[in-house]
Amino acid sequence: MSRYDFRSIEPRWRQVWDDLNAFAAHEDPKREKYYVLEMFPYPSGRIHMGHVRNYALGDVVARFKAARGYNVLHPMGWDAFGLPAENAAIENKVPPADWTRQNIAAMREQLKGLGLSIDWSREVSTCEPDYYRHEQKMFLDFLKAGLAYRREAWVNWDPVDHTVLANEQVIDGKGWRTGAPVEKRQLSQWFLKITHYADDLLTALDRLERWPDKVRLMQRNWIGKSSGARIRFDIAGREEGVEVFTTRPDTIFGMSFLALSPNHPIAEELAADNPELAAFVAECNAMGTSEETIERAEKRGFAAGLEAVHPFTGARLPVYVANFVLMEYGTGAVFGCPAHDQRDLDFARKYDLSVVPVVAPEGATASDFSVANEAYVGPGRLINSEFLDGLDVETGKQTVIERLEADGRGQGTTTFRLRDWGVSRQRYWGCPIPVIHCDSCGAVPVPESDLPVELPEDPRFDKPGNPLDHHPTWKHVACPKCGEPAERETDTFDTFFESSWYFARYCDPRNEKVGFSQDAAGYWLPVDQYIGGVEHAVLHLLYSRFFTRALRDCGYLDIDEPFTGLFTQGMVCHETFKTPDGKWLFPSEVTRTGEGATRDSDGTPVTVGRSEKMSKSRKNVVDPVDIIETYGADTARLFMLSDSPPDRDLEWTESGVEGAWRYVNRIWRAVMDEADGPLGVARAPRPKTLSAPAEALERQTHKTIDGVTGDLEKFHFNRAIARIRELSNAILDLSGAEEDFIWARRFGWETVARLLNPMTPHLTEELWRHLGGTEPLVGHHWPVADPGLLVEDKVTVAIQVNGKLRATIDLPRDAEKRVAEDAALAEENVRRALDGKAPRKVIVVPNRIVNVVI
Ligand code: ANZ
Ligand code: ZN
């Protein structure tokens, strides 16, 4: 018997789908739409297993929803700007555009080989001017709306890549790509005003019910709303005071110092004529701005030589410049209360400052409670605090705020951790920021009629820094306002800019006038199901939520949220292999031998390490293209989908893939064995009555339809496949040439083909055709379970002939009289007794007896 010949079958079906234009999406207001989207890939040149998993999951949803009758949009494109193209240009001397386009062409073919139900006519590539021109227009609209602005800002500077890094690109104080210690620098940057929407971005999370809780929590923490107070302190001998932000105004009587950020205006002013302080500030600046870095660093301060005046006691307290105070949070200044904040306590011990507890846990008193080396951050009653004594913490906060407000020394307020989004990058391979700098007119927006501002096609990467800046001609233009010589902005957008609106572009990808029409976006958006990695839980997803609001406010859209449903898939993992001298080996270089492994080249033993996320650095990668060449796309998809729940990590194993391959062949052979005979030929209708085994299979088939439908709705794809496998086993168990057996088997296999179609689309098309299907499965509606056959509840009914027991049969509880009658008359013993004659009478006692009177 032949094996499933995926090499000829899979491409043939892809051609059929192509010829049918089966996945082209068209707006149709009469039909309910369903927009399913997977995060688009970066065109590195080769797909990896993470892509296969992501796109296989999305494809199941897309095909399932289409079969359920939805008008499905399932597009694909390329997140095509970014650093790797520039690195490749430097290393291999290929222009970034060529490198990127070649990679896209290669990856498109690899993805197509997976048989995804994608509307390729909507493909977009963010590095092409026909894409990025629209975001330049959006940026100009944001400028007009006050949602984009320019200011000097401290940035993380990677001294090797010569670029600004986002805080998340700084890992342990080092650049994520170069590993070089990150420095702080001040640059004039463009910002998008995401903080304008901070509160809305936070509260709307509650309504994103089809998002994972963990992602919503991460966004909540990222936005980081804190309630507290701003308090203004006088500084002895100075005109100007200092404002601090605190979440613990109740601890004001425990204050022992005031600390300024090294970048606080007063710190800078003092540093101007204090070289020691200037050196301290410079040292702090070299440290990087990420919170993580600051959190880890030893807490250090520099006595500023000033004294802050306590707002209630009038006490004079020392002012420090301290490395742990961020200029970009709150007001850039804090009051320190060592007894109730660990950081302040460490600081106080180091600089020998007083530690006065002002909150005592329930049961303790001012005389017996003290703080040694651990700050007390729990609840309790206020002590040592004059008018606050005896109050609980919450009431204490309120009371202090009321007092401050009455005295005009401060007020209650909330602060967000969320910062405005700095979008300027000093790179070539990004979307040019459409602005021209003129000595007399300042930063002038490029007139809309001059868009797009295209990248020059002849960048040079022979020296560090931004090729746009060194380009001989590109930046030299006339000022659009005064006509004098001026210079283009040479920064490009952060590549998160492109991915913040691509889902809208897919709605109307060939529109040349605007990024997308209101009508198209109105029909397709929001995305009903978005699928991708949890690594994007914060930035990409938050920026997209912000962009949607900003576009709404600029009149592009009328929705708030881009993605109503979000699913974050787990990672694809593999064991790791190492030679005894510590060199990583690819799985393809190793043979597993029970518990251990040996190296193929020389048979030497290999150390097997635990399973970890597939990564090139550990070489524990399996190339999807190899797998597809060996087993076909359907087997790869099936294994990916069946092995573990989609939100969990998946362990890629050779034996797992082989298991999937065996299953594919088992059902293939089972159908082929019979396809030219009884199963394929006539599509006989269901026999009126089925014998018990055939009926049991029919029931199981309906139950499987029901179960799988529910599983697919809930992303329980592995469970769905397990059910289908059980059904396949049951079909294989029902051998025999009886008419009703054949019918039940065919019904079973047809159902297997239809239910498995979203997972293994090529194989199931071919099975369907052999089972006598005349039209491809791709346009078919999803099977519907007969609710009557799902009822578990059965009763055993006695079948009598003239009052004598002749048989017992199982019937659904409360079966209709006619059903019970038919079942009784179909019994062998009854048929014999009747001998071809009609009974005189049939008496049915529901759920108990059928008496056939002859
Ligand atoms: C006094 C105080 C007493 C504080 C106490 C805490 C405990 P979250 O929750 O993150 O908002 N803070 C304020 N601005 C800061 C800045 N720019 N850099 C570093 N730290 C800053 O934390 C707010 C608390 O962090 C504030 O409350 C302030 O210290 C500190 F027993 O003020 B607290
Ligand atoms: Zn000008």
PDB file of N, CA, C and O and ligand atoms in Angstrom, residues 224-229 231 244-252 254-255 257 259-261 291 294-295 322-344 358-359 375-377 415-417 419, ligand 1:
ATOM      1  N   GLY A 224       1.484  51.591  34.945  1.00  0.00           N
ATOM      2  CA  GLY A 224       1.883  51.904  36.307  1.00  0.00           C
ATOM      3  C   GLY A 224       1.279  53.165  36.905  1.00  0.00           C
ATOM      4  O   GLY A 224       1.975  54.161  37.100  1.00  0.00           O
ATOM      5  N   LYS A 225       0.005  53.103  37.224  1.00  0.00           N
ATOM      6  CA  LYS A 225      -0.628  54.277  37.822  1.00  0.00           C
ATOM      7  C   LYS A 225      -0.340  54.290  39.328  1.00  0.00           C
ATOM      8  O   LYS A 225      -0.549  53.292  39.997  1.00  0.00           O
ATOM      9  N   SER A 226       0.163  55.400  39.833  1.00  0.00           N
ATOM     10  CA  SER A 226       0.395  55.535  41.276  1.00  0.00           C
ATOM     11  C   SER A 226      -0.359  56.745  41.802  1.00  0.00           C
ATOM     12  O   SER A 226      -0.264  57.825  41.226  1.00  0.00           O
ATOM     13  N   SER A 227      -1.068  56.558  42.904  1.00  0.00           N
ATOM     14  CA  SER A 227      -1.723  57.722  43.513  1.00  0.00           C
ATOM     15  C   SER A 227      -0.876  58.175  44.688  1.00  0.00           C
ATOM     16  O   SER A 227      -0.294  57.360  45.391  1.00  0.00           O
ATOM     17  N   GLY A 228      -0.859  59.458  44.878  1.00  0.00           N
ATOM     18  CA  GLY A 228      -0.067  59.995  45.981  1.00  0.00           C
ATOM     19  C   GLY A 228      -0.216  61.494  46.030  1.00  0.00           C
ATOM     20  O   GLY A 228      -1.319  62.013  45.843  1.00  0.00           O
ATOM     21  N   ALA A 229       0.897  62.162  46.277  1.00  0.00           N
ATOM     22  CA  ALA A 229       0.831  63.609  46.421  1.00  0.00           C
ATOM     23  C   ALA A 229       2.091  64.257  45.870  1.00  0.00           C
ATOM     24  O   ALA A 229       3.146  63.640  45.797  1.00  0.00           O
ATOM     25  N   ILE A 231       4.448  67.367  46.862  1.00  0.00           N
ATOM     26  CA  ILE A 231       4.690  68.228  48.028  1.00  0.00           C
ATOM     27  C   ILE A 231       5.805  69.217  47.666  1.00  0.00           C
ATOM     28  O   ILE A 231       6.836  68.820  47.135  1.00  0.00           O
ATOM     29  N   VAL A 244       8.352  67.332  45.205  1.00  0.00           N
ATOM     30  CA  VAL A 244       8.578  65.883  45.145  1.00  0.00           C
ATOM     31  C   VAL A 244       7.255  65.179  44.855  1.00  0.00           C
ATOM     32  O   VAL A 244       6.175  65.719  45.101  1.00  0.00           O
ATOM     33  N   PHE A 245       7.377  63.964  44.340  1.00  0.00           N
ATOM     34  CA  PHE A 245       6.191  63.110  44.224  1.00  0.00           C
ATOM     35  C   PHE A 245       6.365  61.964  45.187  1.00  0.00           C
ATOM     36  O   PHE A 245       7.442  61.342  45.268  1.00  0.00           O
ATOM     37  N   THR A 246       5.302  61.657  45.928  1.00  0.00           N
ATOM     38  CA  THR A 246       5.362  60.538  46.863  1.00  0.00           C
ATOM     39  C   THR A 246       4.062  59.753  46.843  1.00  0.00           C
ATOM     40  O   THR A 246       2.988  60.320  46.639  1.00  0.00           O
ATOM     41  N   THR A 247       4.194  58.440  47.035  1.00  0.00           N
ATOM     42  CA  THR A 247       2.988  57.631  47.216  1.00  0.00           C
ATOM     43  C   THR A 247       2.697  57.440  48.701  1.00  0.00           C
ATOM     44  O   THR A 247       1.715  56.828  49.071  1.00  0.00           O
ATOM     45  N   ARG A 248       3.596  57.942  49.538  1.00  0.00           N
ATOM     46  CA  ARG A 248       3.419  57.748  50.988  1.00  0.00           C
ATOM     47  C   ARG A 248       3.469  59.078  51.746  1.00  0.00           C
ATOM     48  O   ARG A 248       4.299  59.272  52.655  1.00  0.00           O
ATOM     49  N   PRO A 249       2.539  60.003  51.432  1.00  0.00           N
ATOM     50  CA  PRO A 249       2.561  61.275  52.176  1.00  0.00           C
ATOM     51  C   PRO A 249       2.372  61.064  53.673  1.00  0.00           C
ATOM     52  O   PRO A 249       2.821  61.899  54.474  1.00  0.00           O
ATOM     53  N   ASP A 250       1.786  59.938  54.052  1.00  0.00           N
ATOM     54  CA  ASP A 250       1.571  59.661  55.477  1.00  0.00           C
ATOM     55  C   ASP A 250       2.884  59.567  56.250  1.00  0.00           C
ATOM     56  O   ASP A 250       2.896  59.721  57.468  1.00  0.00           O
ATOM     57  N   THR A 251       4.004  59.283  55.538  1.00  0.00           N
ATOM     58  CA  THR A 251       5.274  59.078  56.250  1.00  0.00           C
ATOM     59  C   THR A 251       6.091  60.360  56.380  1.00  0.00           C
ATOM     60  O   THR A 251       7.281  60.318  56.735  1.00  0.00           O
ATOM     61  N   ILE A 252       5.472  61.496  56.110  1.00  0.00           N
ATOM     62  CA  ILE A 252       6.206  62.764  56.040  1.00  0.00           C
ATOM     63  C   ILE A 252       6.979  63.082  57.328  1.00  0.00           C
ATOM     64  O   ILE A 252       8.054  63.674  57.296  1.00  0.00           O
ATOM     65  N   GLY A 254       8.513  61.024  59.100  1.00  0.00           N
ATOM     66  CA  GLY A 254       9.684  60.150  59.198  1.00  0.00           C
ATOM     67  C   GLY A 254      10.776  60.555  58.222  1.00  0.00           C
ATOM     68  O   GLY A 254      11.781  59.864  58.074  1.00  0.00           O
ATOM     69  N   MET A 255      10.565  61.666  57.553  1.00  0.00           N
ATOM     70  CA  MET A 255      11.521  62.121  56.546  1.00  0.00           C
ATOM     71  C   MET A 255      12.867  62.479  57.172  1.00  0.00           C
ATOM     72  O   MET A 255      12.921  63.158  58.205  1.00  0.00           O
ATOM     73  N   PHE A 257      15.724  63.074  54.743  1.00  0.00           N
ATOM     74  CA  PHE A 257      16.508  63.775  53.708  1.00  0.00           C
ATOM     75  C   PHE A 257      15.636  64.023  52.492  1.00  0.00           C
ATOM     76  O   PHE A 257      14.514  63.488  52.380  1.00  0.00           O
ATOM     77  N   ALA A 259      16.071  64.017  48.182  1.00  0.00           N
ATOM     78  CA  ALA A 259      17.033  63.608  47.150  1.00  0.00           C
ATOM     79  C   ALA A 259      16.590  64.095  45.780  1.00  0.00           C
ATOM     80  O   ALA A 259      15.414  64.017  45.425  1.00  0.00           O
ATOM     81  N   LEU A 260      17.569  64.606  45.035  1.00  0.00           N
ATOM     82  CA  LEU A 260      17.318  65.115  43.680  1.00  0.00           C
ATOM     83  C   LEU A 260      17.931  64.173  42.665  1.00  0.00           C
ATOM     84  O   LEU A 260      18.997  63.587  42.907  1.00  0.00           O
ATOM     85  N   SER A 261      17.299  64.089  41.521  1.00  0.00           N
ATOM     86  CA  SER A 261      17.892  63.349  40.408  1.00  0.00           C
ATOM     87  C   SER A 261      19.160  64.075  39.952  1.00  0.00           C
ATOM     88  O   SER A 261      19.219  65.311  39.995  1.00  0.00           O
ATOM     89  N   GLU A 291      15.308  51.414  34.305  1.00  0.00           N
ATOM     90  CA  GLU A 291      14.982  51.263  35.719  1.00  0.00           C
ATOM     91  C   GLU A 291      15.725  50.104  36.329  1.00  0.00           C
ATOM     92  O   GLU A 291      16.118  50.126  37.482  1.00  0.00           O
ATOM     93  N   ILE A 294      19.177  51.060  37.279  1.00  0.00           N
ATOM     94  CA  ILE A 294      19.178  51.926  38.450  1.00  0.00           C
ATOM     95  C   ILE A 294      18.847  51.132  39.707  1.00  0.00           C
ATOM     96  O   ILE A 294      19.434  51.324  40.768  1.00  0.00           O
ATOM     97  N   GLU A 295      17.927  50.184  39.534  1.00  0.00           N
ATOM     98  CA  GLU A 295      17.528  49.336  40.649  1.00  0.00           C
ATOM     99  C   GLU A 295      18.714  48.533  41.182  1.00  0.00           C
ATOM    100  O   GLU A 295      18.899  48.371  42.377  1.00  0.00           O
ATOM    101  N   ALA A 322      21.105  62.093  44.241  1.00  0.00           N
ATOM    102  CA  ALA A 322      21.210  60.640  44.421  1.00  0.00           C
ATOM    103  C   ALA A 322      20.994  59.904  43.107  1.00  0.00           C
ATOM    104  O   ALA A 322      20.144  60.287  42.300  1.00  0.00           O
ATOM    105  N   ASN A 323      21.775  58.827  42.938  1.00  0.00           N
ATOM    106  CA  ASN A 323      21.746  58.126  41.654  1.00  0.00           C
ATOM    107  C   ASN A 323      20.465  57.327  41.429  1.00  0.00           C
ATOM    108  O   ASN A 323      20.212  56.888  40.323  1.00  0.00           O
ATOM    109  N   PHE A 324      19.654  57.128  42.469  1.00  0.00           N
ATOM    110  CA  PHE A 324      18.466  56.300  42.257  1.00  0.00           C
ATOM    111  C   PHE A 324      17.221  57.123  41.931  1.00  0.00           C
ATOM    112  O   PHE A 324      16.144  56.557  41.760  1.00  0.00           O
ATOM    113  N   VAL A 325      17.358  58.430  41.849  1.00  0.00           N
ATOM    114  CA  VAL A 325      16.177  59.244  41.522  1.00  0.00           C
ATOM    115  C   VAL A 325      16.171  59.538  40.017  1.00  0.00           C
ATOM    116  O   VAL A 325      17.127  60.091  39.477  1.00  0.00           O
ATOM    117  N   LEU A 326      15.081  59.109  39.373  1.00  0.00           N
ATOM    118  CA  LEU A 326      14.952  59.272  37.922  1.00  0.00           C
ATOM    119  C   LEU A 326      14.381  60.642  37.601  1.00  0.00           C
ATOM    120  O   LEU A 326      13.386  61.045  38.200  1.00  0.00           O
ATOM    121  N   MET A 327      14.989  61.336  36.645  1.00  0.00           N
ATOM    122  CA  MET A 327      14.435  62.635  36.263  1.00  0.00           C
ATOM    123  C   MET A 327      13.082  62.486  35.572  1.00  0.00           C
ATOM    124  O   MET A 327      12.245  63.368  35.612  1.00  0.00           O
ATOM    125  N   GLU A 328      12.893  61.332  34.911  1.00  0.00           N
ATOM    126  CA  GLU A 328      11.711  61.199  34.075  1.00  0.00           C
ATOM    127  C   GLU A 328      10.499  60.612  34.802  1.00  0.00           C
ATOM    128  O   GLU A 328       9.529  60.219  34.165  1.00  0.00           O
ATOM    129  N   TYR A 329      10.564  60.494  36.103  1.00  0.00           N
ATOM    130  CA  TYR A 329       9.415  59.968  36.831  1.00  0.00           C
ATOM    131  C   TYR A 329       8.995  60.974  37.884  1.00  0.00           C
ATOM    132  O   TYR A 329       9.849  61.570  38.555  1.00  0.00           O
ATOM    133  N   GLY A 330       7.692  61.133  38.033  1.00  0.00           N
ATOM    134  CA  GLY A 330       7.189  62.060  39.048  1.00  0.00           C
ATOM    135  C   GLY A 330       7.745  63.453  38.794  1.00  0.00           C
ATOM    136  O   GLY A 330       7.548  64.025  37.728  1.00  0.00           O
ATOM    137  N   THR A 331       8.489  63.974  39.773  1.00  0.00           N
ATOM    138  CA  THR A 331       9.037  65.329  39.613  1.00  0.00           C
ATOM    139  C   THR A 331      10.568  65.316  39.561  1.00  0.00           C
ATOM    140  O   THR A 331      11.198  66.372  39.528  1.00  0.00           O
ATOM    141  N   GLY A 332      11.161  64.123  39.629  1.00  0.00           N
ATOM    142  CA  GLY A 332      12.625  64.056  39.613  1.00  0.00           C
ATOM    143  C   GLY A 332      13.220  64.360  40.970  1.00  0.00           C
ATOM    144  O   GLY A 332      14.415  64.619  41.087  1.00  0.00           O
ATOM    145  N   ALA A 333      12.386  64.318  42.021  1.00  0.00           N
ATOM    146  CA  ALA A 333      12.886  64.574  43.376  1.00  0.00           C
ATOM    147  C   ALA A 333      12.020  63.787  44.360  1.00  0.00           C
ATOM    148  O   ALA A 333      10.840  63.578  44.093  1.00  0.00           O
ATOM    149  N   VAL A 334      12.628  63.318  45.454  1.00  0.00           N
ATOM    150  CA  VAL A 334      11.869  62.546  46.440  1.00  0.00           C
ATOM    151  C   VAL A 334      12.228  63.012  47.850  1.00  0.00           C
ATOM    152  O   VAL A 334      13.292  63.586  48.070  1.00  0.00           O
ATOM    153  N   PHE A 335      11.277  62.743  48.779  1.00  0.00           N
ATOM    154  CA  PHE A 335      11.737  62.863  50.168  1.00  0.00           C
ATOM    155  C   PHE A 335      12.017  61.445  50.656  1.00  0.00           C
ATOM    156  O   PHE A 335      11.344  60.492  50.263  1.00  0.00           O
ATOM    157  N   GLY A 336      13.027  61.277  51.461  1.00  0.00           N
ATOM    158  CA  GLY A 336      13.428  59.960  51.917  1.00  0.00           C
ATOM    159  C   GLY A 336      12.923  59.674  53.317  1.00  0.00           C
ATOM    160  O   GLY A 336      13.095  60.485  54.226  1.00  0.00           O
ATOM    161  N   CYS A 337      12.266  58.534  53.459  1.00  0.00           N
ATOM    162  CA  CYS A 337      11.776  58.113  54.768  1.00  0.00           C
ATOM    163  C   CYS A 337      12.344  56.731  55.039  1.00  0.00           C
ATOM    164  O   CYS A 337      11.762  55.722  54.687  1.00  0.00           O
ATOM    165  N   PRO A 338      13.517  56.661  55.654  1.00  0.00           N
ATOM    166  CA  PRO A 338      14.244  55.387  55.756  1.00  0.00           C
ATOM    167  C   PRO A 338      13.493  54.281  56.482  1.00  0.00           C
ATOM    168  O   PRO A 338      13.644  53.117  56.119  1.00  0.00           O
ATOM    169  N   ALA A 339      12.659  54.609  57.473  1.00  0.00           N
ATOM    170  CA  ALA A 339      12.028  53.541  58.242  1.00  0.00           C
ATOM    171  C   ALA A 339      11.047  52.741  57.389  1.00  0.00           C
ATOM    172  O   ALA A 339      10.750  51.584  57.700  1.00  0.00           O
ATOM    173  N   HIS A 340      10.575  53.331  56.280  1.00  0.00           N
ATOM    174  CA  HIS A 340       9.501  52.661  55.541  1.00  0.00           C
ATOM    175  C   HIS A 340       9.791  52.503  54.061  1.00  0.00           C
ATOM    176  O   HIS A 340       8.886  52.304  53.254  1.00  0.00           O
ATOM    177  N   ASP A 341      11.048  52.595  53.704  1.00  0.00           N
ATOM    178  CA  ASP A 341      11.427  52.364  52.312  1.00  0.00           C
ATOM    179  C   ASP A 341      12.842  51.804  52.336  1.00  0.00           C
ATOM    180  O   ASP A 341      13.750  52.431  52.884  1.00  0.00           O
ATOM    181  N   GLN A 342      13.005  50.601  51.778  1.00  0.00           N
ATOM    182  CA  GLN A 342      14.282  49.910  51.905  1.00  0.00           C
ATOM    183  C   GLN A 342      15.429  50.702  51.271  1.00  0.00           C
ATOM    184  O   GLN A 342      16.522  50.778  51.812  1.00  0.00           O
ATOM    185  N   ARG A 343      15.114  51.302  50.127  1.00  0.00           N
ATOM    186  CA  ARG A 343      16.155  52.042  49.427  1.00  0.00           C
ATOM    187  C   ARG A 343      16.630  53.233  50.286  1.00  0.00           C
ATOM    188  O   ARG A 343      17.818  53.492  50.435  1.00  0.00           O
ATOM    189  N   ASP A 344      15.631  53.903  50.857  1.00  0.00           N
ATOM    190  CA  ASP A 344      15.960  55.051  51.710  1.00  0.00           C
ATOM    191  C   ASP A 344      16.716  54.603  52.961  1.00  0.00           C
ATOM    192  O   ASP A 344      17.601  55.311  53.466  1.00  0.00           O
ATOM    193  N   VAL A 358       7.467  55.806  61.682  1.00  0.00           N
ATOM    194  CA  VAL A 358       6.224  56.563  61.851  1.00  0.00           C
ATOM    195  C   VAL A 358       4.990  55.711  61.623  1.00  0.00           C
ATOM    196  O   VAL A 358       3.868  56.179  61.759  1.00  0.00           O
ATOM    197  N   VAL A 359       5.195  54.443  61.260  1.00  0.00           N
ATOM    198  CA  VAL A 359       4.066  53.511  61.191  1.00  0.00           C
ATOM    199  C   VAL A 359       4.446  52.300  62.028  1.00  0.00           C
ATOM    200  O   VAL A 359       5.511  51.716  61.818  1.00  0.00           O
ATOM    201  N   ALA A 375      13.222  47.854  56.287  1.00  0.00           N
ATOM    202  CA  ALA A 375      12.194  48.881  56.342  1.00  0.00           C
ATOM    203  C   ALA A 375      10.836  48.222  56.590  1.00  0.00           C
ATOM    204  O   ALA A 375      10.590  47.111  56.114  1.00  0.00           O
ATOM    205  N   TYR A 376       9.975  48.881  57.352  1.00  0.00           N
ATOM    206  CA  TYR A 376       8.642  48.336  57.582  1.00  0.00           C
ATOM    207  C   TYR A 376       7.677  48.935  56.550  1.00  0.00           C
ATOM    208  O   TYR A 376       7.407  50.139  56.563  1.00  0.00           O
ATOM    209  N   VAL A 377       7.178  48.079  55.641  1.00  0.00           N
ATOM    210  CA  VAL A 377       6.324  48.609  54.567  1.00  0.00           C
ATOM    211  C   VAL A 377       4.872  48.160  54.715  1.00  0.00           C
ATOM    212  O   VAL A 377       4.034  48.429  53.854  1.00  0.00           O
ATOM    213  N   THR A 415       0.286  59.631  39.194  1.00  0.00           N
ATOM    214  CA  THR A 415       1.405  59.657  38.269  1.00  0.00           C
ATOM    215  C   THR A 415       1.442  58.324  37.548  1.00  0.00           C
ATOM    216  O   THR A 415       1.028  57.318  38.106  1.00  0.00           O
ATOM    217  N   PHE A 416       1.893  58.361  36.307  1.00  0.00           N
ATOM    218  CA  PHE A 416       2.020  57.118  35.548  1.00  0.00           C
ATOM    219  C   PHE A 416       3.487  56.823  35.301  1.00  0.00           C
ATOM    220  O   PHE A 416       4.295  57.729  35.106  1.00  0.00           O
ATOM    221  N   ARG A 417       3.762  55.544  35.301  1.00  0.00           N
ATOM    222  CA  ARG A 417       5.112  55.100  34.980  1.00  0.00           C
ATOM    223  C   ARG A 417       5.367  55.221  33.468  1.00  0.00           C
ATOM    224  O   ARG A 417       6.483  55.391  33.014  1.00  0.00           O
ATOM    225  N   ARG A 419       5.928  56.374  29.896  1.00  0.00           N
ATOM    226  CA  ARG A 419       6.587  57.570  29.354  1.00  0.00           C
ATOM    227  C   ARG A 419       6.129  57.783  27.932  1.00  0.00           C
ATOM    228  O   ARG A 419       5.693  56.843  27.257  1.00  0.00           O
TER     229      ARG A 419
HETATM  230  C1  ANZ B   1       8.346  59.069  50.147  1.00  0.00           C
HETATM  231  C2  ANZ B   1       8.219  57.691  50.545  1.00  0.00           C
HETATM  232  C3  ANZ B   1       8.171  57.165  51.808  1.00  0.00           C
HETATM  233  C4  ANZ B   1       8.123  56.853  49.444  1.00  0.00           C
HETATM  234  C5  ANZ B   1       8.021  55.796  51.953  1.00  0.00           C
HETATM  235  C6  ANZ B   1       7.986  55.492  49.510  1.00  0.00           C
HETATM  236  C7  ANZ B   1       7.962  54.984  50.810  1.00  0.00           C
HETATM  237  P1  ANZ B   1       5.752  54.188  42.728  1.00  0.00           P
HETATM  238  O1  ANZ B   1       4.893  53.260  43.510  1.00  0.00           O
HETATM  239  O2  ANZ B   1       6.653  53.464  41.750  1.00  0.00           O
HETATM  240  O3  ANZ B   1       4.982  55.292  42.082  1.00  0.00           O
HETATM  241  N1  ANZ B   1       9.920  58.177  43.871  1.00  0.00           N
HETATM  242  C8  ANZ B   1       9.166  59.199  43.428  1.00  0.00           C
HETATM  243  N2  ANZ B   1       9.693  59.762  42.342  1.00  0.00           N
HETATM  244  C9  ANZ B   1      10.827  59.085  42.098  1.00  0.00           C
HETATM  245  C10 ANZ B   1      11.829  59.214  41.088  1.00  0.00           C
HETATM  246  N3  ANZ B   1      11.752  60.169  40.160  1.00  0.00           N
HETATM  247  N4  ANZ B   1      12.868  58.353  41.110  1.00  0.00           N
HETATM  248  C11 ANZ B   1      12.948  57.407  42.056  1.00  0.00           C
HETATM  249  N5  ANZ B   1      12.036  57.260  43.039  1.00  0.00           N
HETATM  250  C12 ANZ B   1      10.978  58.083  43.052  1.00  0.00           C
HETATM  251  O4  ANZ B   1       6.800  54.810  43.767  1.00  0.00           O
HETATM  252  C13 ANZ B   1       6.641  56.100  44.213  1.00  0.00           C
HETATM  253  C14 ANZ B   1       7.685  56.283  45.284  1.00  0.00           C
HETATM  254  O5  ANZ B   1       8.962  56.195  44.679  1.00  0.00           O
HETATM  255  C15 ANZ B   1       7.555  57.636  45.928  1.00  0.00           C
HETATM  256  O6  ANZ B   1       7.067  57.557  47.256  1.00  0.00           O
HETATM  257  C16 ANZ B   1       9.017  58.057  46.111  1.00  0.00           C
HETATM  258  O7  ANZ B   1       9.358  57.594  47.403  1.00  0.00           O
HETATM  259  C17 ANZ B   1       9.745  57.316  45.047  1.00  0.00           C
HETATM  260  F1  ANZ B   1       7.975  55.279  53.168  1.00  0.00           F
HETATM  261  O8  ANZ B   1       8.106  59.090  48.739  1.00  0.00           O
HETATM  262  B1  ANZ B   1       8.145  57.720  48.200  1.00  0.00           B
END
